[in-house]
């Protein structure tokens, strides 16, 4: 099974992806995380990606495809995987189908308004050391400014600055939103309201998943 999480930046794909990991045992593959790691490591690929990321634009399809190809070829993806932040363009959607054509697919689109996104991203903090994500309103760390998981020092992401967020939302509307129609036509799209709170959104996604996979299969993991 390939589970694709679609939705605007800051819409909760990472958080819901983590719930899905617990539920299914599949790994979550975030292209944003893979790219940030490449940037941090200073690889050639990371250096090329960095400029686009800083400006809130998209990294070239070929670069992201290489990362995804390598990641899904690993043994932990054999049973399935959760894609978070990929695909983001129609050509990426076709790339992932070509890469792994026989895998059944569910697409979960998390609907969140632009207003709510701006509000959420302004209060998002993440750990540069382990990648854990917090929110000063709904998911506070136990100690202010300190990562619960690894004790790293939390920081706002550079691309969560309001002017960059506006650009990311513009790019989302232009390049990624057309995927909704694409997957609706393909018959794999499910939409959930992402403004009802983390738990309600998780419950809605769980229902979709249970219907698609059969309750017995996912029920074992809580
Ligand atoms: P995210 O953490 O998913 O918000 O991604 C952060 C940034 O990484 C995005 O604003 C893009 O610059 C880049 N990025 C992540 N995923 C992709 C993708 N599938 N295609 C192109 N660029 C991406």
Short mmCIF file of N, CA and C in Angstrom, two decimals, residues 82-145:
data_model
loop_
_atom_site.label_atom_id
_atom_site.label_comp_id
_atom_site.label_asym_id
_atom_site.label_seq_id
_atom_site.Cartn_x
_atom_site.Cartn_y
_atom_site.Cartn_z
N UNK A 82 4.28 5.60 3.62
CA UNK A 82 3.46 6.80 3.69
C UNK A 82 4.27 7.95 3.10
N UNK A 83 3.75 8.57 2.06
CA UNK A 83 4.47 9.70 1.44
C UNK A 83 3.92 11.02 1.97
N UNK A 84 4.80 11.83 2.50
CA UNK A 84 4.42 13.12 3.09
C UNK A 84 5.15 14.22 2.33
N UNK A 85 4.38 15.01 1.57
CA UNK A 85 5.02 16.09 0.80
C UNK A 85 5.48 15.65 -0.57
N UNK A 86 5.10 14.46 -0.97
CA UNK A 86 5.41 13.94 -2.30
C UNK A 86 4.27 13.05 -2.74
N UNK A 87 3.75 13.17 -3.94
CA UNK A 87 4.10 14.12 -4.99
C UNK A 87 3.52 15.51 -4.74
N UNK A 88 4.16 16.50 -5.35
CA UNK A 88 3.71 17.88 -5.23
C UNK A 88 3.40 18.48 -6.59
N UNK A 89 3.64 17.73 -7.65
CA UNK A 89 3.31 18.20 -9.00
C UNK A 89 2.73 17.01 -9.76
N UNK A 90 2.04 17.32 -10.86
CA UNK A 90 1.47 16.23 -11.66
C UNK A 90 2.56 15.30 -12.18
N UNK A 91 3.70 15.89 -12.57
CA UNK A 91 4.73 15.00 -13.11
C UNK A 91 5.31 14.12 -12.01
N UNK A 92 5.37 14.62 -10.77
CA UNK A 92 5.82 13.75 -9.67
C UNK A 92 4.81 12.63 -9.42
N UNK A 93 3.51 12.94 -9.59
CA UNK A 93 2.49 11.91 -9.39
C UNK A 93 2.71 10.78 -10.40
N UNK A 94 3.05 11.17 -11.63
CA UNK A 94 3.28 10.14 -12.66
C UNK A 94 4.60 9.41 -12.39
N UNK A 95 5.58 10.16 -11.87
CA UNK A 95 6.87 9.52 -11.55
C UNK A 95 6.69 8.40 -10.53
N UNK A 96 5.91 8.68 -9.48
CA UNK A 96 5.81 7.67 -8.42
C UNK A 96 5.01 6.47 -8.90
N UNK A 97 4.07 6.69 -9.80
CA UNK A 97 3.33 5.56 -10.38
C UNK A 97 4.26 4.70 -11.23
N UNK A 98 5.14 5.37 -11.98
CA UNK A 98 6.05 4.63 -12.85
C UNK A 98 7.08 3.86 -12.00
N UNK A 99 7.45 4.45 -10.88
CA UNK A 99 8.46 3.86 -10.00
C UNK A 99 7.95 2.58 -9.35
N UNK A 100 6.67 2.59 -9.01
CA UNK A 100 6.11 1.51 -8.21
C UNK A 100 4.69 1.26 -8.69
N UNK A 101 4.56 0.73 -9.93
CA UNK A 101 3.27 0.75 -10.61
C UNK A 101 2.19 -0.16 -10.03
N UNK A 102 2.59 -1.25 -9.40
CA UNK A 102 1.56 -2.21 -9.01
C UNK A 102 1.04 -2.03 -7.61
N UNK A 103 1.52 -1.00 -6.94
CA UNK A 103 1.16 -0.86 -5.54
C UNK A 103 -0.20 -0.18 -5.40
N UNK A 104 -1.14 -0.78 -4.61
CA UNK A 104 -2.42 -0.09 -4.39
C UNK A 104 -2.17 1.24 -3.68
N UNK A 105 -3.06 2.19 -3.91
CA UNK A 105 -2.79 3.55 -3.45
C UNK A 105 -4.01 4.16 -2.77
N UNK A 106 -3.75 4.87 -1.67
CA UNK A 106 -4.81 5.71 -1.09
C UNK A 106 -4.23 7.11 -0.97
N UNK A 107 -5.00 8.09 -1.37
CA UNK A 107 -4.58 9.47 -1.23
C UNK A 107 -5.48 10.13 -0.20
N UNK A 108 -4.87 10.73 0.81
CA UNK A 108 -5.63 11.43 1.84
C UNK A 108 -5.27 12.91 1.75
N UNK A 109 -6.26 13.71 1.39
CA UNK A 109 -6.01 15.16 1.30
C UNK A 109 -6.54 15.82 2.56
N UNK A 110 -5.68 16.56 3.23
CA UNK A 110 -6.07 17.24 4.47
C UNK A 110 -6.39 18.69 4.11
N UNK A 111 -7.66 19.07 4.28
CA UNK A 111 -8.09 20.42 3.89
C UNK A 111 -7.92 21.40 5.05
N UNK A 112 -7.14 22.42 4.81
CA UNK A 112 -6.93 23.48 5.82
C UNK A 112 -6.87 24.82 5.07
N UNK A 113 -7.53 25.84 5.62
CA UNK A 113 -7.55 27.14 4.93
C UNK A 113 -6.21 27.86 5.04
N UNK A 114 -5.98 28.78 4.12
CA UNK A 114 -4.72 29.53 4.11
C UNK A 114 -4.54 30.32 5.40
N UNK A 115 -5.61 30.90 5.90
CA UNK A 115 -5.55 31.68 7.16
C UNK A 115 -5.01 30.83 8.31
N UNK A 116 -5.57 29.63 8.41
CA UNK A 116 -5.17 28.72 9.48
C UNK A 116 -3.70 28.30 9.32
N UNK A 117 -3.27 28.12 8.08
CA UNK A 117 -1.88 27.72 7.81
C UNK A 117 -0.91 28.79 8.31
N UNK A 118 -1.21 30.05 7.99
CA UNK A 118 -0.32 31.14 8.39
C UNK A 118 -0.21 31.16 9.91
N UNK A 119 -1.34 30.97 10.58
CA UNK A 119 -1.37 30.98 12.03
C UNK A 119 -0.54 29.81 12.60
N UNK A 120 -0.72 28.63 12.01
CA UNK A 120 -0.02 27.46 12.53
C UNK A 120 1.48 27.54 12.31
N UNK A 121 1.87 28.00 11.13
CA UNK A 121 3.31 27.98 10.84
C UNK A 121 4.07 29.00 11.67
N UNK A 122 3.38 30.09 12.03
CA UNK A 122 4.04 31.10 12.87
C UNK A 122 4.36 30.51 14.24
N UNK A 123 3.59 29.50 14.66
CA UNK A 123 3.85 28.94 15.99
C UNK A 123 4.52 27.56 15.92
N UNK A 124 4.96 27.16 14.74
CA UNK A 124 5.64 25.87 14.61
C UNK A 124 7.10 26.01 15.05
N UNK A 125 7.57 25.04 15.79
CA UNK A 125 8.98 24.99 16.15
C UNK A 125 9.46 23.58 15.86
N UNK A 126 10.70 23.46 15.37
CA UNK A 126 11.18 22.10 15.15
C UNK A 126 12.59 21.94 15.68
N UNK A 127 12.98 20.69 15.82
CA UNK A 127 14.29 20.39 16.37
C UNK A 127 15.27 20.17 15.22
N UNK A 128 16.29 20.99 15.11
CA UNK A 128 17.24 20.82 14.00
C UNK A 128 18.05 19.52 14.14
N UNK A 129 18.09 18.95 15.36
CA UNK A 129 18.90 17.74 15.56
C UNK A 129 18.16 16.47 15.15
N UNK A 130 16.88 16.32 15.60
CA UNK A 130 16.20 15.05 15.32
C UNK A 130 14.96 15.23 14.43
N UNK A 131 14.59 16.47 14.13
CA UNK A 131 13.46 16.69 13.21
C UNK A 131 12.10 16.69 13.87
N UNK A 132 12.02 16.48 15.20
CA UNK A 132 10.71 16.48 15.87
C UNK A 132 10.05 17.86 15.71
N UNK A 133 8.72 17.84 15.58
CA UNK A 133 8.01 19.09 15.31
C UNK A 133 7.03 19.39 16.45
N UNK A 134 7.01 20.65 16.88
CA UNK A 134 6.12 21.09 17.96
C UNK A 134 5.32 22.29 17.49
N UNK A 135 4.32 22.65 18.29
CA UNK A 135 3.56 23.86 18.00
C UNK A 135 3.27 24.55 19.32
N UNK A 136 3.55 25.85 19.37
CA UNK A 136 3.44 26.56 20.65
C UNK A 136 2.01 26.66 21.15
N UNK A 137 1.03 26.39 20.26
CA UNK A 137 -0.37 26.45 20.69
C UNK A 137 -0.93 25.06 20.98
N UNK A 138 -0.79 24.15 20.03
CA UNK A 138 -1.48 22.86 20.21
C UNK A 138 -0.56 21.68 20.57
N UNK A 139 0.74 21.86 20.44
CA UNK A 139 1.62 20.71 20.73
C UNK A 139 2.90 21.23 21.36
N UNK A 140 2.72 21.78 22.57
CA UNK A 140 3.85 22.44 23.24
C UNK A 140 4.89 21.43 23.71
N UNK A 141 6.17 21.79 23.62
CA UNK A 141 7.18 20.91 24.24
C UNK A 141 7.04 21.00 25.76
N UNK A 142 7.47 19.95 26.48
CA UNK A 142 7.34 19.95 27.94
C UNK A 142 8.14 21.12 28.55
N UNK A 143 9.35 21.35 28.01
CA UNK A 143 10.14 22.49 28.49
C UNK A 143 10.32 23.47 27.35
N UNK A 144 10.03 24.72 27.64
CA UNK A 144 10.04 25.73 26.57
C UNK A 144 11.38 25.74 25.81
N UNK A 145 11.29 25.64 24.49
CA UNK A 145 12.49 25.76 23.68
C UNK A 145 13.35 24.51 23.62
#
